[in-house]
mmCIF file of C-alpha atoms in Angstrom:
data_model
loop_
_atom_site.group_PDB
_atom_site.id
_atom_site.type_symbol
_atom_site.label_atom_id
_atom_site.label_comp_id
_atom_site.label_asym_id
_atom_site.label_seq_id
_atom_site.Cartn_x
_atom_site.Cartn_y
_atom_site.Cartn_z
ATOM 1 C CA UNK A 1 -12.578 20.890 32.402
ATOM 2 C CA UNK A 2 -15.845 18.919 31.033
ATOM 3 C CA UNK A 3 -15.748 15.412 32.643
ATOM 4 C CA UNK A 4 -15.856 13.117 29.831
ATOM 5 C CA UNK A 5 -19.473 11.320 29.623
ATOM 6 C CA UNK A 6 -17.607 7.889 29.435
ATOM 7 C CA UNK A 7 -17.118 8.261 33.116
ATOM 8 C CA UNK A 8 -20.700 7.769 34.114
ATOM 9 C CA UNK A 9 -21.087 4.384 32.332
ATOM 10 C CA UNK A 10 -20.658 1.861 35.279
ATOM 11 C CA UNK A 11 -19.939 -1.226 33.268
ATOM 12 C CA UNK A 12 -21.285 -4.083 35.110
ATOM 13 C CA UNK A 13 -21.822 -2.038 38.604
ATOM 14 C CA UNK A 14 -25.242 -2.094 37.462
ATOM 15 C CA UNK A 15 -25.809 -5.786 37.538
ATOM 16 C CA UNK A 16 -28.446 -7.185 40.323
ATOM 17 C CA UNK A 17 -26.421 -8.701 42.888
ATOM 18 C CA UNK A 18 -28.818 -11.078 44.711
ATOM 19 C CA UNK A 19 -27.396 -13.328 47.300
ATOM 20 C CA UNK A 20 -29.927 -15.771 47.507
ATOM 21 C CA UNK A 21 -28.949 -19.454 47.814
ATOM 22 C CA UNK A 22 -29.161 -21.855 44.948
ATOM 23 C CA UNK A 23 -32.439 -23.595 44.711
ATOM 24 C CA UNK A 24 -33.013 -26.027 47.235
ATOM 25 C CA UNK A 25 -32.369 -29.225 45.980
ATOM 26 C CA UNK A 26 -30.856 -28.592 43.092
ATOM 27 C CA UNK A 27 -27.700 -29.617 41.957
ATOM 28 C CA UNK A 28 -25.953 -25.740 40.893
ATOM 29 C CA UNK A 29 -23.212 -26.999 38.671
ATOM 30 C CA UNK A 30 -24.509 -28.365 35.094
ATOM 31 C CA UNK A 31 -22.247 -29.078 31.894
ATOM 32 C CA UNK A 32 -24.237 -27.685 28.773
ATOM 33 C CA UNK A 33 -23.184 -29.937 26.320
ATOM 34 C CA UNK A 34 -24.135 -32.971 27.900
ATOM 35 C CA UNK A 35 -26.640 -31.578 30.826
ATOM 36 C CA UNK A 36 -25.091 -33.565 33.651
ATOM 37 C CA UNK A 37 -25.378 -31.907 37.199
ATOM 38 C CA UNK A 38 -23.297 -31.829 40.084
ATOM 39 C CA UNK A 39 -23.560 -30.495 43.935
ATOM 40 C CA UNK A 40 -19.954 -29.449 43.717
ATOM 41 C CA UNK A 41 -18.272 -27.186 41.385
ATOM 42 C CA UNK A 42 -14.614 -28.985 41.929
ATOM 43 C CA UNK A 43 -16.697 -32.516 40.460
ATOM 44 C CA UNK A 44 -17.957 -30.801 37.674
ATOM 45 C CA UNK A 45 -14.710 -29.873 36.574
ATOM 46 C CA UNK A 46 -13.263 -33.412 37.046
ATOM 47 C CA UNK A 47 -15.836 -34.861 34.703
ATOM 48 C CA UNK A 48 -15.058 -32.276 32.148
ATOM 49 C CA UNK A 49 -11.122 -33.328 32.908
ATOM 50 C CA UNK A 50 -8.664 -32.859 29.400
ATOM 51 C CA UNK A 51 -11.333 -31.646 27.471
ATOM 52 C CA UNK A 52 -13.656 -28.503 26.364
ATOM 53 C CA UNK A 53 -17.035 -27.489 27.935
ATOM 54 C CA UNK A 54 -19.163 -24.937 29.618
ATOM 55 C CA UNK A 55 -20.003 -24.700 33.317
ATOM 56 C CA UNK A 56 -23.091 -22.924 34.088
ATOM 57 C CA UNK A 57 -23.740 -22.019 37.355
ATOM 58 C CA UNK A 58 -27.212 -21.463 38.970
ATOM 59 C CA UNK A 59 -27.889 -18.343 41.149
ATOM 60 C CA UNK A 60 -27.072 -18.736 44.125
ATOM 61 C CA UNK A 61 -24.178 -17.969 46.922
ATOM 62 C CA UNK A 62 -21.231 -19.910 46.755
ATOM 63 C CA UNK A 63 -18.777 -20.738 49.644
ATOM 64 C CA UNK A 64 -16.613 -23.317 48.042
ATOM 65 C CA UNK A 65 -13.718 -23.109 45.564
ATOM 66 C CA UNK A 66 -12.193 -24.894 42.888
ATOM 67 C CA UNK A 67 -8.952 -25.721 41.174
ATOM 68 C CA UNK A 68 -8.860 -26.744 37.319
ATOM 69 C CA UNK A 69 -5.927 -28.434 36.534
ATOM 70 C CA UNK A 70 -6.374 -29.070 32.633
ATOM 71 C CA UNK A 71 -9.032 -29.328 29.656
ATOM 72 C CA UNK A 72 -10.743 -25.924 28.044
ATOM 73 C CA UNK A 73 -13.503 -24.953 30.458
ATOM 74 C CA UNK A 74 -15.868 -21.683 30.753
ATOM 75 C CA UNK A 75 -17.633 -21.027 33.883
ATOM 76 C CA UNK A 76 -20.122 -19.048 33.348
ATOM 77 C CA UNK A 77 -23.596 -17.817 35.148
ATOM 78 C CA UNK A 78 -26.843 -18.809 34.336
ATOM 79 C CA UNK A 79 -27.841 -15.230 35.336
ATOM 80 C CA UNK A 80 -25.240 -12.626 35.242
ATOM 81 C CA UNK A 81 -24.411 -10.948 38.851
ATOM 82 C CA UNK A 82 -26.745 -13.872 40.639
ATOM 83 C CA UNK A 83 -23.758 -16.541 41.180
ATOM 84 C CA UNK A 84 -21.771 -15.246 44.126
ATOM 85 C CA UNK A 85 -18.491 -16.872 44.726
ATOM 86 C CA UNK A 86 -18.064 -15.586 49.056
ATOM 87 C CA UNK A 87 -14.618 -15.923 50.577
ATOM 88 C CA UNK A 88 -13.950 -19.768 49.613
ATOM 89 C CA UNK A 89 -10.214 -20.452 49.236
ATOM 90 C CA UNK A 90 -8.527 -23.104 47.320
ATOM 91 C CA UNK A 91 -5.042 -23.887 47.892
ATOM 92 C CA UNK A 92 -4.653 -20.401 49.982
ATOM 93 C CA UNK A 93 -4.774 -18.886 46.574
ATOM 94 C CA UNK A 94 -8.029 -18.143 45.227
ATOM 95 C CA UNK A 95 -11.369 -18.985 44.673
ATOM 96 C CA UNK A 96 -10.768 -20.537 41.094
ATOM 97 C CA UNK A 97 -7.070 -21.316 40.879
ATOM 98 C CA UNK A 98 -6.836 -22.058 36.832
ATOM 99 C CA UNK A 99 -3.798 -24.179 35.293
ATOM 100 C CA UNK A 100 -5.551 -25.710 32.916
ATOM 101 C CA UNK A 101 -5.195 -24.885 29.036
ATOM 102 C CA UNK A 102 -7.760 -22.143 28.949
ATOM 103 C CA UNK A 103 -10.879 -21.044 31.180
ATOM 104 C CA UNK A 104 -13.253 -18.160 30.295
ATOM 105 C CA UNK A 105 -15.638 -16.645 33.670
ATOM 106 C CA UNK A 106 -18.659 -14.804 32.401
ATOM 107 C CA UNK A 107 -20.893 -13.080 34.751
ATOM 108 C CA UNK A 108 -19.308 -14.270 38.085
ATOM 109 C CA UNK A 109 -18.869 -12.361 41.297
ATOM 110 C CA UNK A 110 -16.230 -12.850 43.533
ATOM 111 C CA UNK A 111 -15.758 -11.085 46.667
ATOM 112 C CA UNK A 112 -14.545 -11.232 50.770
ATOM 113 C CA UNK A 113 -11.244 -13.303 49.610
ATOM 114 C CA UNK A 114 -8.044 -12.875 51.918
ATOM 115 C CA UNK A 115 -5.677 -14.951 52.674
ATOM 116 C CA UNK A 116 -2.476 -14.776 55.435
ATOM 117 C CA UNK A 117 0.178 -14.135 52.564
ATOM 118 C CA UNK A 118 -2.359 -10.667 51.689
ATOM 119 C CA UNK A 119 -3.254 -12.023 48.043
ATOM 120 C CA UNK A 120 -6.540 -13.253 48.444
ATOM 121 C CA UNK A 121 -8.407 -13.359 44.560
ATOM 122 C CA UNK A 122 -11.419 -14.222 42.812
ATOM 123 C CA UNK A 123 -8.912 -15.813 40.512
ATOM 124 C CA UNK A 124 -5.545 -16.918 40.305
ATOM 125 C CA UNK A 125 -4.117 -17.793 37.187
ATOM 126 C CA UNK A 126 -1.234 -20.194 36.628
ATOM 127 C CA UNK A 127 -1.186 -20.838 33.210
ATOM 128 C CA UNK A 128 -2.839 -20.730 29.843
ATOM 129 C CA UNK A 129 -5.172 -18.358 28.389
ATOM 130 C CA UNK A 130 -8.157 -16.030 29.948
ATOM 131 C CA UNK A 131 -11.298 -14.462 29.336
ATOM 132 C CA UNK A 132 -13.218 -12.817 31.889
ATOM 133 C CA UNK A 133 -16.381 -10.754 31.077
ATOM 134 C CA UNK A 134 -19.323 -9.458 32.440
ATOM 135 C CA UNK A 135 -17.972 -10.469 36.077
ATOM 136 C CA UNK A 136 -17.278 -8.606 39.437
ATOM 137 C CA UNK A 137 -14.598 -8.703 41.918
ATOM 138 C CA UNK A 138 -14.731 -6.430 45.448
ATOM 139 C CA UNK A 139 -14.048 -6.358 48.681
ATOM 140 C CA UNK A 140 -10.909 -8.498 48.846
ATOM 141 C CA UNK A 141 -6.961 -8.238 48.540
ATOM 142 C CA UNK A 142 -6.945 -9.095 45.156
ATOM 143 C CA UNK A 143 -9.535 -9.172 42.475
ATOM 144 C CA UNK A 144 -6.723 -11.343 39.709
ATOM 145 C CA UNK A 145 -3.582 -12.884 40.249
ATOM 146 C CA UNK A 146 -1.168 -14.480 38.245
ATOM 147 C CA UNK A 147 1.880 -16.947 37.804
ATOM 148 C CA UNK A 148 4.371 -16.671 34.626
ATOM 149 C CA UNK A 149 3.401 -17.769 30.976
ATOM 150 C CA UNK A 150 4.957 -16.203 28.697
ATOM 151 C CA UNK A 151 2.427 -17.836 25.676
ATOM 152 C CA UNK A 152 -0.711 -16.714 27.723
ATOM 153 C CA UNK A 153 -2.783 -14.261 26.866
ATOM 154 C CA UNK A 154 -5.323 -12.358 29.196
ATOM 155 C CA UNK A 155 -8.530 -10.385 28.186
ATOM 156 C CA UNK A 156 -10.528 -8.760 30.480
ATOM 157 C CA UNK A 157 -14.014 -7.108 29.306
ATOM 158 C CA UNK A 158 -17.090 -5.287 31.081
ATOM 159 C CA UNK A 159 -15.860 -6.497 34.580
ATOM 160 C CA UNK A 160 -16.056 -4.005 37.765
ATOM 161 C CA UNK A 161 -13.067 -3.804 40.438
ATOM 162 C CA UNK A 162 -13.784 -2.445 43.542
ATOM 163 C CA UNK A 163 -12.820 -2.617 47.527
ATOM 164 C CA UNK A 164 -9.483 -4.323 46.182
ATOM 165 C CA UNK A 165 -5.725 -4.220 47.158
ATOM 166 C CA UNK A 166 -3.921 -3.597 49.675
ATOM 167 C CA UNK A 167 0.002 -2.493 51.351
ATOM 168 C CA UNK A 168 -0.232 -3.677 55.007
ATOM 169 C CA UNK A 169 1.101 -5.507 57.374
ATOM 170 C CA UNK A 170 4.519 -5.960 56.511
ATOM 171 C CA UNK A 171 4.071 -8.182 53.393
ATOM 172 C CA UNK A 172 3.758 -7.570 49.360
ATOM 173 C CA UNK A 173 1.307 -5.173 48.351
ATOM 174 C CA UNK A 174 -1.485 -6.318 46.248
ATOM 175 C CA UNK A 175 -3.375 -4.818 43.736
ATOM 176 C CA UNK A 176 -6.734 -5.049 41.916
ATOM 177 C CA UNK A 177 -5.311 -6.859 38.642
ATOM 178 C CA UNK A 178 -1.783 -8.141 38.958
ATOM 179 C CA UNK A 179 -0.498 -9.558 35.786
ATOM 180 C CA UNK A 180 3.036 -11.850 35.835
ATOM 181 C CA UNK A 181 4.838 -12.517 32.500
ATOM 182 C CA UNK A 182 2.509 -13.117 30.099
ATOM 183 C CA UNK A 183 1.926 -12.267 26.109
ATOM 184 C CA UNK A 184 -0.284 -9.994 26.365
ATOM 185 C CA UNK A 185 -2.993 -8.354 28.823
ATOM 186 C CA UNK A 186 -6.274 -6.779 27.090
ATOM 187 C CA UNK A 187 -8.836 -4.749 29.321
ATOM 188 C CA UNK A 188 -11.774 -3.144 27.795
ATOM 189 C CA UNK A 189 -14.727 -1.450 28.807
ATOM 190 C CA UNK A 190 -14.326 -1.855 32.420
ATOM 191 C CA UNK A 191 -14.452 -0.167 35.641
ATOM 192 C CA UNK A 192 -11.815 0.752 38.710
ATOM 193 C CA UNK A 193 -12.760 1.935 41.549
ATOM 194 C CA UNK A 194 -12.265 2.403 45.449
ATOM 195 C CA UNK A 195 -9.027 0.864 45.499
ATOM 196 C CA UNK A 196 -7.468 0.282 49.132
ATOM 197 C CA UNK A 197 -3.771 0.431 48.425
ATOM 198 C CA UNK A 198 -1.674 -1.046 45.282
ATOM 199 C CA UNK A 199 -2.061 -0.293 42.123
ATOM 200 C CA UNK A 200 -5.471 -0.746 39.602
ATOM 201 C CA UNK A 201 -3.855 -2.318 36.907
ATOM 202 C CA UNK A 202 -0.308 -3.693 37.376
ATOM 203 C CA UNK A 203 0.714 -5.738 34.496
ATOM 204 C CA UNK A 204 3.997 -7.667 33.695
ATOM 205 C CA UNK A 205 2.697 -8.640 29.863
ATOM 206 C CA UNK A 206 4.411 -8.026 27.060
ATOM 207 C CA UNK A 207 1.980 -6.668 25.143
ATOM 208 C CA UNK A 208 -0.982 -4.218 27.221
ATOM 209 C CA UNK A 209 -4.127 -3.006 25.869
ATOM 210 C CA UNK A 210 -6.128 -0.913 27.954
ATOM 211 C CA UNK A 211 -8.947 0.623 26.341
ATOM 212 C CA UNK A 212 -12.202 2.633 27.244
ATOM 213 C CA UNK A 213 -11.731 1.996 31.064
ATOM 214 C CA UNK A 214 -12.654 4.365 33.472
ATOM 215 C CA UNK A 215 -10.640 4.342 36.629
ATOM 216 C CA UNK A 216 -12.388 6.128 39.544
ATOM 217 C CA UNK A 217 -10.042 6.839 42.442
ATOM 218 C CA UNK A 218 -12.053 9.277 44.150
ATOM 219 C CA UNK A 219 -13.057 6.866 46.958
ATOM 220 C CA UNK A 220 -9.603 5.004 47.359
ATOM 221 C CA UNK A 221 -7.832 5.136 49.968
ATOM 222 C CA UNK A 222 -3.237 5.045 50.326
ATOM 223 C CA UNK A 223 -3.903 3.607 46.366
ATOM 224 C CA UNK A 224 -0.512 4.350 44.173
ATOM 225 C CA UNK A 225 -0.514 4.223 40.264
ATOM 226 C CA UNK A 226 -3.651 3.558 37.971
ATOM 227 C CA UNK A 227 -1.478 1.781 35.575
ATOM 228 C CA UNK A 228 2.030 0.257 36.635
ATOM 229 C CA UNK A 229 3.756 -1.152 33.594
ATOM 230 C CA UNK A 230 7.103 -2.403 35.783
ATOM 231 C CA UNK A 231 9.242 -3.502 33.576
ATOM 232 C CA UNK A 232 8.337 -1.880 30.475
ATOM 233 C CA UNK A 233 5.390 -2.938 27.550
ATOM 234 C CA UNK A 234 4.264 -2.495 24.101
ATOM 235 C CA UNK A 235 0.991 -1.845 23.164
ATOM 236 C CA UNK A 236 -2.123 0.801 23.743
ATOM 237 C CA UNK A 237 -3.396 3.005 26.514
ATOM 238 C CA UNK A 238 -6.340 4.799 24.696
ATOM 239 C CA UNK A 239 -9.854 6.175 25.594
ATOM 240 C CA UNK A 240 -9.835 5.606 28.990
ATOM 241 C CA UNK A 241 -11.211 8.178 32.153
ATOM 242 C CA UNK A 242 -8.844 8.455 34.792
ATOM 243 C CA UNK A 243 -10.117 10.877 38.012
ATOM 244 C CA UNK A 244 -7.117 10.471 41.196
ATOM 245 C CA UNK A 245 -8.301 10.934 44.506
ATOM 246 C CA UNK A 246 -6.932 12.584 47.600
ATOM 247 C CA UNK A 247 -6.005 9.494 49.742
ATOM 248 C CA UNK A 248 -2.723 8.438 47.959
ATOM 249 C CA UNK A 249 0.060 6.282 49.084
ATOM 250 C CA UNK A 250 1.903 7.739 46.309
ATOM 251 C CA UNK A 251 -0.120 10.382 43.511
ATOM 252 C CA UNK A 252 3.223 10.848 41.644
ATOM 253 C CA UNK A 253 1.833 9.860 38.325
ATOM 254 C CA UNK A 254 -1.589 8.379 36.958
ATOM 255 C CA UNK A 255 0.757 5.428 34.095
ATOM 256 C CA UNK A 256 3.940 4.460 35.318
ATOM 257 C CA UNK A 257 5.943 2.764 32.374
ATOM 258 C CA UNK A 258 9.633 0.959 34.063
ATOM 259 C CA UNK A 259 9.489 1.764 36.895
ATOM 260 C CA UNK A 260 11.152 -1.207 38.473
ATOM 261 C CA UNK A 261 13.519 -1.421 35.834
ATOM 262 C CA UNK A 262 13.591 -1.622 31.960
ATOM 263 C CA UNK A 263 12.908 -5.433 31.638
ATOM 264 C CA UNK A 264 11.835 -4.853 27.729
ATOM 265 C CA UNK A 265 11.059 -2.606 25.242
ATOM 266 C CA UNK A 266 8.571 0.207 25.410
ATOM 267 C CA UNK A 267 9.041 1.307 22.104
ATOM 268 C CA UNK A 268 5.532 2.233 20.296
ATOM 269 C CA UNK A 269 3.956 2.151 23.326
ATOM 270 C CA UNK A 270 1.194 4.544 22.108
ATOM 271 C CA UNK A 271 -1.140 6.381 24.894
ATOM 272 C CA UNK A 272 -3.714 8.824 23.274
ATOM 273 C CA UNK A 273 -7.652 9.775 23.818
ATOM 274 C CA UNK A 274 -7.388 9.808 27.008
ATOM 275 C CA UNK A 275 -9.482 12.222 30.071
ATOM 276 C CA UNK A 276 -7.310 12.489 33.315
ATOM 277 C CA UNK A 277 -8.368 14.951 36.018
ATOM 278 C CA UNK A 278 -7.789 15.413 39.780
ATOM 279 C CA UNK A 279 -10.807 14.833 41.790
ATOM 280 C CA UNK A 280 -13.111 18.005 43.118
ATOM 281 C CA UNK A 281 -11.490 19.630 46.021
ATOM 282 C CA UNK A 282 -7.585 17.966 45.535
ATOM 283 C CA UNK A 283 -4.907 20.247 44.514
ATOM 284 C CA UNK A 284 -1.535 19.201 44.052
ATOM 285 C CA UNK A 285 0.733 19.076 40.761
ATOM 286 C CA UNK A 286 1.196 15.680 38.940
ATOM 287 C CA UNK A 287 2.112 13.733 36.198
ATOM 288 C CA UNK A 288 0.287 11.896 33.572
ATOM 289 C CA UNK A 289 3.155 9.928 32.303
ATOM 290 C CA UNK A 290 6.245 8.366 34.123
ATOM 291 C CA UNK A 291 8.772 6.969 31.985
ATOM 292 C CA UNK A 292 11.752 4.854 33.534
ATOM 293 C CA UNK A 293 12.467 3.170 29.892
ATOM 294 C CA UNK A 294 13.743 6.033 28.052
ATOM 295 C CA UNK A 295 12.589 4.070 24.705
ATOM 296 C CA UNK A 296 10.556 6.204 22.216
ATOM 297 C CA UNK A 297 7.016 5.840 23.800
ATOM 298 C CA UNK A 298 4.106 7.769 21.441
ATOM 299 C CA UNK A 299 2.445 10.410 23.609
ATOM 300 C CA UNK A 300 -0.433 11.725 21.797
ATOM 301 C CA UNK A 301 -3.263 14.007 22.636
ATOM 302 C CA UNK A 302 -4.479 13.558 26.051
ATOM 303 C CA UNK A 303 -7.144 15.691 27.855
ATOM 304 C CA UNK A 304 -5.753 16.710 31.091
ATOM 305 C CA UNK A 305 -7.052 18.562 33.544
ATOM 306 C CA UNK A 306 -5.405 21.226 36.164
ATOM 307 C CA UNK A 307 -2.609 20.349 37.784
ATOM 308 C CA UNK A 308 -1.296 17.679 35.692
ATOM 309 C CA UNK A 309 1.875 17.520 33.672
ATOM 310 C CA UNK A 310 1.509 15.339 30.393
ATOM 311 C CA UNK A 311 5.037 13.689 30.263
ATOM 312 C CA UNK A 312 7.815 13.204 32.671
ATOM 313 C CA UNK A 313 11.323 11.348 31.855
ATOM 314 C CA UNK A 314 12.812 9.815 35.551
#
């Protein structure tokens, strides 16, 4: 089969990852709106408190972490792929634990989190709405994490996973995006890759829209599903370029829909445009599709290549 084009596009792998240290003497965190400056990224969100404004953050390496607890606030790099947030934990969470009313992270990186309960992200969410673009998150147990709200909605855009998740050790697995119950999940024009156990995208949202992806398990290693809808979802898998790999903890299916149990409907859930292929040199039989919800899920035309059923009912 002709690999797809869309595969080669690397999203934001390409983005100059320089892990120099933030000018000396310079104060890293600034609020644009009023062009106040602060040593410490936890102040500058304190002075922003209930209300809206934009962090920018100079290039630089970053060992701390921070928690926002309220207000509308955007963190986002002066350079794209030059602010480096390094294995800084907050709360034994994450390196930004968000409960405020919103946040947005634009051209952050985020990598080397763990944690002892094996969930270790670049960001754990606990309520409200966010946007993440441009970023990347590797080498850790978790690249996002969430909490419960059901009125949240998540978008995730041009942002690279790699090096993430994990089933070890006894506890939970983890996985590179793991979504709780929330509206709605939207990821576009990103990139999976490398995983090291979990799933890429597991997502408890109502609604999920995964578009023009690509999802490159070639490299992982004991990785399960590239999608995991649990307990069901509306919504659109479309235009995405899925490629499994040979080290599997379970290569069963590429989209698992209900698997845990038909929570809500599935109905409409539409998955179409899509290029799914087994890596050079693996051969085994799979599936494309896994369906646990028995609702009326809209299979359209997928390009699959050898080996791979479309559609399977369990």
């Amino acid at each position: 089969m002709k690999r797809s084009t869309r595969f080669l596009i690397p999203a934001i792998a390409a983005i100059t990852t320089v892990s120099a240290t933030a000018q000396q003497g310079m104060a890293p965190f600034q609020i644009a709106e009023n062009g106040q400056t602060f040593t410490r990224l936890a102040d500058a969100i304190e002075a922003v408190g209930d209300g809206q404004a934009t962090i920018m953050i100079a290039p630089g390496t970053y060992r701390e972490c921070a928690v926002q607890s309220a207000g509308h606030i955007s963190f986002k790099a002066e350079i794209a792929g030059r602010s480096i947030f390094d294995g800084g934990i907050c709360e034994g969470k994450a390196a930004l634990v968000l409960r405020g009313r919103s946040a947005a992270v634009d051209g952050l990186i985020f990598q080397n989190m763990a944690v002892p309960d094996g969930n270790g992200a670049g960001i754990r969410l606990e309520k409200g709405n966010l946007a993440v673009t441009r970023s990347v998150f590797r080498n850790s147990e978790e690249g996002i994490l969430t909490a419960q709200d059901p009125a949240g909605e998540i978008v995730i855009d041009q942002t690279t996973f790699s090096e993430l998740g994990r089933c070890d050790r006894g506890l939970s697995c983890a996985h590179s995006i793991y979504i709780g119950d929330f509206a709605s999940l939207t990821v576009t024009r990103s990139r999976f890759e490398r995983g090291n156990g979990g799933h890429y995208i597991k997502s408890r949202a109502a609604t999920a829209i995964i578009q023009n992806n690509a999802f490159d398990d070639t490299r992982g290693q004991a990785t399960n599903y590239m999608i995991d809808l649990p307990g069901g979802a509306t919504g659109m898998i479309s235009g995405n370029v899925f490629v499994q790999g040979k080290d599997k903890e379970n290569y069963s299916a590429f989209i698992a829909v209900a698997a845990e149990g038909r929570q809500r409907s599935s109905a409409g859930l539409a998955i179409s445009g899509n290029d799914a292929s087994l890596a050079t040199g693996v051969d085994r039989n799979t599936v494309f599709l896994a369906d646990w919800s028995g609702d009326a899920i809209v299979l359209g035309a997928n390009r699959l290549g050898r080996g791979l059923k479309p559609f399977e009912k369990r």
